[in-house]
Amino acid sequence: MLPLENPLIANLPQPQRERLAARIATRRLAEGEILFHQDDPADAFYIVITGVIKLFRLSPDGGEKVVELINPGQSFAEALMFVGEKRYPVSAQAMADAQVAEIPGDLYLKLMRECPESCFTLLGDLSRRLHGLLMELDRVTLQRSRERLLTWLREEANKTVEGGDTVRLTVSKRVLAARLSFQPETLSRLLRTLKSEGVIREQGDAIILLRDDDPF
Amino acid sequence: MLPLENPLIANLPQPQRERLAARIATRRLAEGEILFHQDDPADAFYIVITGVIKLFRLSPDGGEKVVELINPGQSFAEALMFVGEKRYPVSAQAMADAQVAEIPGDLYLKLMRECPESCFTLLGDLSRRLHGLLMELDRVTLQRSRERLLTWLREEANKTVEGGDTVRLTVSKRVLAARLSFQPETLSRLLRTLKSEGVIREQGDAIILLRDDDPF
């Protein structure tokens, strides 16, 4: 099954896509099998169909440094084709039985040159994906900070003698930021959100934990 | 100060970059000021120089849905230029005093067409950034799962009567995965890493927490 829905392929016009499809080879790899070695001539890029491909470099002391794990649907080595690099800077190995689609770099660039507009379409597509990933990363990082902040507030709340749902913490924001190694903007943003959700209340320099039903 | 180091600009050859620079306008926005409204004609894209720009849509009930926050160095609306869209699908507003560089879309595409190779260079650049973000997202997600797993193991360890550094937990992996809503692969990967680092040991179906000096 060729990965024709991958943006690198899907953004080509139909005739070019068909000519390319005819030249895409599917390769099967057993667990541990090497697809290419570091410094091999880079004349193709790949899209993972099944399995996971590990990209790695060997360090001077013989150790292995994993550069990236490539999952199904993802491409690798395509950046080399665009910038015209001649050799793979990493080795590629199958983590388990895997299938990859091998796309000849020279033919791919030739087809792209025939229809410069597809270059723009692909640029638009990659731009959108970049923005999406930046947002996702922001979301995950903020969620993680939220968990750390609430864990810490709960621990502090447990140390106080008062019982009940409402626990007053005399924790200054300066101390909080230092203790949790937060960027000041991240802490402000989090406190703002928690206040608007009714999880905390601020009174002067103190933070009051109002309820503790955060689902994480 | 023009953002000439941004990949969208930096990947143009020198003569094109200079012609573009002469047409880039710097705009200053006060806190809350609107840069463009949803459905305005989309004839430029932007790079944030200072401040933060909020992209948002208005929902049918008049509520505001924040689509993205754009930080200094980042571009926005460039994807629209590449795919030739005619109107902004969002509104853009300054979160605090901000400066943005305004790049005319028609001139930008004209200059790109004059040197198709710069299109490839930019594609290579965006590909690399995509791979970098995917790795970063993977790293952050895994770190977050690690924190959740260790927090849970500690809580379970506190429930046992044995003291000392080594606490035996009779927690099956099936129970663990269900309790923490982990993907099976994520759990396997985490347990493998924690074992290799000497944080846990596995004995049959039980997980033994060997030391508790994880720095988070």
XYZ file of C-alpha atoms in Angstrom:
432
model
C 0.000 0.000 0.000
C 1.652 3.206 -1.163
C 1.470 6.219 1.199
C -0.154 8.496 -1.391
C -1.978 10.457 1.327
C 1.317 11.734 2.771
C 1.514 15.512 2.123
C 4.804 15.123 0.223
C 2.982 12.976 -2.349
C -0.599 14.217 -2.011
C 0.372 17.805 -2.901
C 1.613 16.815 -6.376
C -0.886 17.193 -9.244
C -2.495 13.943 -10.391
C -0.289 13.223 -13.492
C 2.952 13.771 -11.544
C 1.624 11.704 -8.648
C 0.926 8.795 -10.970
C 4.374 8.921 -12.563
C 5.914 8.987 -9.097
C 3.745 6.146 -7.780
C 5.037 3.920 -10.576
C 8.585 4.403 -9.261
C 7.950 4.052 -5.514
C 9.363 0.784 -4.178
C 8.039 -0.872 -1.015
C 10.762 -2.388 1.147
C 10.241 -4.877 3.956
C 12.681 -4.914 6.849
C 13.093 -7.514 9.586
C 13.649 -6.435 13.189
C 17.124 -4.946 13.513
C 17.717 -4.744 9.760
C 19.598 -1.693 8.491
C 17.920 0.377 5.739
C 20.944 2.621 5.142
C 24.196 3.416 6.899
C 25.495 6.823 7.906
C 27.499 8.295 4.951
C 25.763 6.116 2.348
C 24.836 8.116 -0.799
C 21.481 9.830 -0.167
C 19.465 9.181 -3.301
C 16.037 8.459 -1.848
C 13.728 9.490 0.970
C 11.264 7.297 2.830
C 7.778 7.154 4.297
C 7.100 4.559 7.016
C 4.125 2.316 6.208
C 4.255 -0.050 9.222
C 6.655 -0.452 12.137
C 9.097 2.087 13.563
C 12.403 3.201 12.035
C 15.195 4.357 14.311
C 17.623 6.997 13.018
C 20.929 6.939 14.875
C 24.545 8.039 14.764
C 27.594 6.277 16.141
C 29.622 8.388 18.554
C 33.451 8.295 18.516
C 33.469 5.870 21.500
C 31.251 3.437 19.569
C 28.079 4.363 21.475
C 24.795 4.771 19.647
C 22.982 8.111 19.750
C 19.302 7.837 18.754
C 18.433 10.903 16.689
C 14.785 10.201 15.959
C 12.121 7.468 15.923
C 9.929 7.564 12.819
C 6.364 6.281 13.113
C 3.905 5.084 10.431
C 2.776 7.893 8.132
C 5.868 9.974 8.808
C 8.594 10.673 6.271
C 12.325 10.839 6.798
C 15.351 12.081 4.831
C 13.136 14.283 2.623
C 14.877 17.423 3.943
C 18.157 16.079 2.478
C 16.580 15.856 -0.985
C 15.376 19.485 -0.845
C 18.752 20.857 0.182
C 20.640 18.556 -2.207
C 22.791 16.760 0.379
C 24.719 13.840 -0.998
C 25.016 11.509 1.992
C 22.809 10.374 4.880
C 23.996 11.957 8.157
C 22.479 9.044 10.158
C 21.885 5.297 9.935
C 18.337 3.906 9.705
C 17.312 0.624 11.332
C 13.988 -1.194 11.777
C 12.944 -1.424 15.470
C 10.609 -4.339 14.636
C 9.361 -5.807 11.357
C 8.666 -2.766 9.205
C 7.606 -1.614 5.745
C 8.775 1.597 4.140
C 8.066 3.317 0.833
C 11.251 4.381 -0.991
C 10.864 7.508 -3.132
C 13.685 8.337 -5.592
C 14.898 11.854 -4.769
C 15.914 12.897 -8.290
C 12.555 11.970 -9.803
C 10.695 13.673 -6.938
C 12.536 16.985 -7.473
C 12.094 16.747 -11.248
C 8.315 16.379 -10.835
C 8.228 19.279 -8.353
C 10.089 21.484 -10.851
C 7.516 20.662 -13.523
C 4.795 22.212 -11.354
C 6.192 25.018 -9.199
C 2.743 25.683 -7.731
C 2.853 22.306 -5.976
C 5.931 23.626 -4.196
C 3.802 26.446 -2.788
C 0.990 24.044 -1.866
C 3.476 21.900 0.013
C 4.941 24.972 1.732
C 1.436 25.973 2.829
C 0.817 22.457 4.109
C 4.091 22.288 6.057
C 3.456 25.770 7.506
C 0.071 24.665 8.805
C 1.566 21.507 10.314
C 4.309 23.574 11.989
C 1.736 25.883 13.561
C -0.289 22.856 14.679
C 2.737 21.243 16.323
C 3.765 24.473 18.043
C 0.261 24.742 19.511
C 0.261 21.094 20.577
C 3.660 21.502 22.223
C 2.433 24.616 24.002
C -0.675 22.778 25.196
C 1.265 19.753 26.490
C 3.904 21.913 28.203
C 1.247 24.033 29.876
C -0.710 20.955 31.011
C 2.465 19.533 32.529
C 3.163 22.817 34.357
C -0.412 22.807 35.615
C 0.029 19.317 37.067
C 3.262 20.316 38.779
C 1.715 23.472 40.229
C -1.385 21.667 41.576
C 0.690 18.798 43.017
C 2.795 21.328 44.878
C -0.220 23.321 46.129
C -1.789 20.094 47.448
C 1.394 19.134 49.277
C 1.579 22.565 50.866
C -2.130 22.371 51.742
C -1.555 19.036 53.507
C 1.064 20.692 55.705
C -1.374 23.285 57.068
C -3.446 22.537 60.150
C -6.772 23.808 58.805
C -9.115 21.174 57.388
C -12.012 21.557 54.986
C -12.109 22.275 51.280
C -10.627 25.730 51.484
C -6.992 25.875 52.406
C -5.109 29.110 52.725
C -1.527 29.008 51.559
C 0.753 31.902 52.288
C 2.939 31.321 49.303
C 4.286 34.282 47.408
C 4.436 34.060 43.654
C 8.131 34.784 43.758
C 8.749 31.723 45.963
C 6.405 29.635 43.850
C 8.141 30.515 40.585
C 11.566 29.826 42.112
C 10.462 26.507 43.630
C 8.867 25.162 40.452
C 11.366 26.672 37.981
C 8.561 28.297 36.018
C 9.000 31.088 33.557
C 7.227 34.124 35.113
C 4.881 34.327 32.092
C 3.975 30.639 32.415
C 3.150 31.063 36.103
C 1.042 34.197 35.439
C -0.810 32.443 32.636
C -1.487 29.371 34.792
C -2.663 31.346 37.824
C -4.950 33.403 35.583
C -6.476 30.235 34.137
C -6.907 28.528 37.528
C -8.567 31.640 38.930
C -10.971 31.880 36.009
C -11.836 28.193 36.543
C -12.468 28.766 40.244
C -9.723 26.367 41.369
C -7.772 29.019 43.273
C -8.311 32.517 44.612
C -5.635 35.123 45.231
C -5.689 37.380 48.266
C -2.847 39.859 48.390
C 0.236 37.722 48.038
C -1.448 34.495 49.199
C -2.900 31.748 47.052
C -6.041 30.047 48.320
C -6.806 26.565 46.996
C -10.607 26.498 46.690
C -11.241 23.008 45.411
C -9.178 20.019 44.497
C -11.032 18.182 41.807
C -8.513 18.550 39.020
C -8.852 15.370 37.002
C -5.221 14.537 36.307
C 14.679 45.734 13.294
C 13.570 43.534 10.405
C 13.320 39.779 11.083
C 15.688 38.822 8.267
C 16.863 35.736 10.143
C 13.384 34.155 9.968
C 13.573 31.111 7.640
C 10.886 32.550 5.348
C 13.172 35.497 4.600
C 16.619 34.015 5.235
C 16.121 31.294 2.607
C 15.777 33.825 -0.230
C 18.949 34.629 -2.201
C 20.622 37.941 -1.298
C 19.230 40.137 -4.160
C 15.635 38.984 -3.582
C 16.047 39.398 0.175
C 17.141 43.005 -0.308
C 14.248 43.839 -2.600
C 11.870 42.294 -0.083
C 13.439 44.088 2.900
C 12.788 47.424 1.188
C 9.051 46.618 1.195
C 8.675 45.181 4.701
C 6.783 47.578 6.979
C 7.133 47.527 10.748
C 3.873 48.049 12.592
C 3.492 48.956 16.249
C 0.391 47.840 18.107
C -0.869 48.947 21.522
C -2.275 46.393 23.949
C -5.623 45.156 22.653
C -5.192 46.719 19.211
C -6.522 44.707 16.276
C -4.066 43.998 13.416
C -6.684 42.490 11.098
C -10.229 41.193 11.403
C -11.551 37.808 10.380
C -12.633 37.958 6.667
C -10.410 40.972 5.887
C -8.580 40.569 2.537
C -5.415 38.520 3.172
C -2.693 40.367 1.270
C 0.214 40.143 3.754
C 1.745 37.794 6.260
C 3.513 38.726 9.493
C 6.488 37.955 11.700
C 6.281 38.964 15.377
C 9.238 41.130 16.464
C 8.179 41.873 20.079
C 5.075 41.064 22.130
C 2.514 38.335 21.569
C -0.213 38.267 18.923
C -3.431 36.389 19.611
C -5.277 34.802 16.693
C -8.945 34.211 17.466
C -12.334 33.553 15.942
C -15.738 34.684 17.132
C -18.176 31.852 17.720
C -21.885 32.200 16.759
C -22.793 33.016 20.394
C -20.312 35.910 20.401
C -17.692 34.037 22.442
C -14.024 34.264 21.515
C -12.105 31.122 20.558
C -8.338 31.566 20.773
C -6.787 29.720 17.852
C -3.105 30.418 18.459
C -0.700 32.687 20.356
C 2.226 33.875 18.222
C 5.515 34.628 19.987
C 8.499 36.756 18.865
C 10.365 35.218 15.921
C 7.318 33.275 14.759
C 5.398 33.991 11.575
C 1.673 33.839 10.975
C -0.674 33.837 7.965
C 2.177 32.738 5.662
C 0.342 29.473 4.902
C -2.513 31.537 3.420
C -0.113 33.212 0.982
C 1.226 29.860 -0.257
C -2.207 28.374 -0.845
C -3.554 31.608 -2.312
C -6.385 32.177 0.142
C -8.078 35.536 -0.198
C -9.270 36.269 3.343
C -7.952 35.831 6.880
C -9.860 33.031 8.642
C -9.102 34.606 12.068
C -8.678 38.001 13.735
C -5.277 39.099 15.080
C -4.910 41.207 18.232
C -1.930 42.396 20.285
C -1.877 40.860 23.809
C 0.400 43.669 25.017
C 2.370 46.370 23.221
C 3.780 44.598 20.171
C 5.751 45.078 16.985
C 5.234 43.027 13.838
C 6.866 42.959 10.410
C 4.338 43.050 7.576
C 5.442 41.224 4.405
C 3.411 41.792 1.216
C 2.250 38.380 0.004
C 2.230 39.131 -3.734
C 5.816 40.403 -3.746
C 6.963 37.474 -1.613
C 5.528 34.889 -4.033
C 6.924 36.794 -7.037
C 10.429 36.682 -5.547
C 10.065 32.982 -4.726
C 9.050 32.272 -8.343
C 12.183 34.051 -9.590
C 14.343 31.527 -7.760
C 12.602 28.145 -7.548
C 15.582 26.651 -5.717
C 14.803 28.871 -2.715
C 11.453 27.087 -2.573
C 13.324 23.805 -2.113
C 15.649 25.333 0.482
C 12.638 26.555 2.427
C 10.967 23.139 2.109
C 14.139 21.544 3.501
C 14.175 24.011 6.342
C 10.505 23.495 7.244
C 10.972 19.701 7.060
C 13.817 19.879 9.548
C 11.795 22.092 11.872
C 8.843 19.676 11.667
C 11.079 16.753 12.621
C 12.541 18.795 15.475
C 9.095 19.688 16.824
C 7.865 16.092 16.572
C 10.886 14.988 18.617
C 10.373 17.744 21.169
C 6.699 16.866 21.515
C 7.610 13.210 21.954
C 10.170 14.124 24.619
C 7.785 16.357 26.575
C 4.938 13.847 26.389
C 7.192 11.038 27.565
C 8.576 13.170 30.418
C 5.043 13.943 31.519
C 4.105 10.250 31.464
C 7.246 9.497 33.465
C 6.223 11.985 36.158
C 2.727 10.516 36.340
C 4.088 6.979 36.609
C 6.610 7.829 39.339
C 4.064 9.865 41.328
C 1.740 6.889 41.278
C 4.474 4.398 42.234
C 5.440 6.612 45.195
C 1.855 6.846 46.380
C 1.528 3.079 46.196
C 4.878 2.674 47.972
C 3.677 4.926 50.808
C 0.730 2.585 51.334
C 2.954 -0.452 51.973
C 4.157 -1.258 55.483
C 7.786 -1.952 54.589
C 10.218 0.926 55.148
C 13.633 1.545 53.645
C 14.702 2.544 50.176
C 13.458 -0.566 48.455
C 9.719 -0.927 48.287
C 8.032 -3.888 46.643
C 4.859 -3.107 44.773
C 2.674 -5.930 43.551
C 1.248 -3.953 40.690
C 0.615 -5.734 37.444
C 1.349 -3.889 34.226
C -2.204 -4.404 33.108
C -3.526 -2.609 36.199
C -0.906 0.102 35.836
C -1.744 0.828 32.208
C -5.471 0.922 32.988
C -5.007 3.184 36.023
C -2.778 5.701 34.247
C -4.488 5.559 30.824
C -1.171 4.858 29.130
C -0.772 3.493 25.661
C 0.754 -0.003 26.102
C 3.787 1.047 23.998
C 4.337 4.147 26.139
C 4.249 2.066 29.324
C 6.661 -0.540 27.915
C 9.031 2.176 26.734
C 8.940 3.944 30.124
C 9.455 0.760 32.148
C 12.371 -0.201 29.886
C 13.998 3.201 30.425
C 13.438 3.216 34.223
C 14.905 -0.301 34.452
C 17.978 0.671 32.444
C 18.437 3.666 34.778
C 18.151 1.481 37.876
C 15.041 3.276 39.189
C 12.857 0.162 39.136
C 13.294 -3.603 38.896
C 10.728 -6.050 37.586
C 10.147 -9.436 39.221
C 7.553 -11.533 37.507
C 4.523 -9.324 37.336
C 5.624 -7.022 40.206
C 7.397 -3.690 39.935
C 9.993 -2.898 42.591
C 10.839 0.761 43.176
C 14.560 0.759 43.941
C 15.265 4.405 44.551
C 13.289 7.594 44.568
C 15.634 10.354 43.532
C 13.924 11.382 40.356
C 14.543 15.097 40.095
C 11.108 16.331 38.985
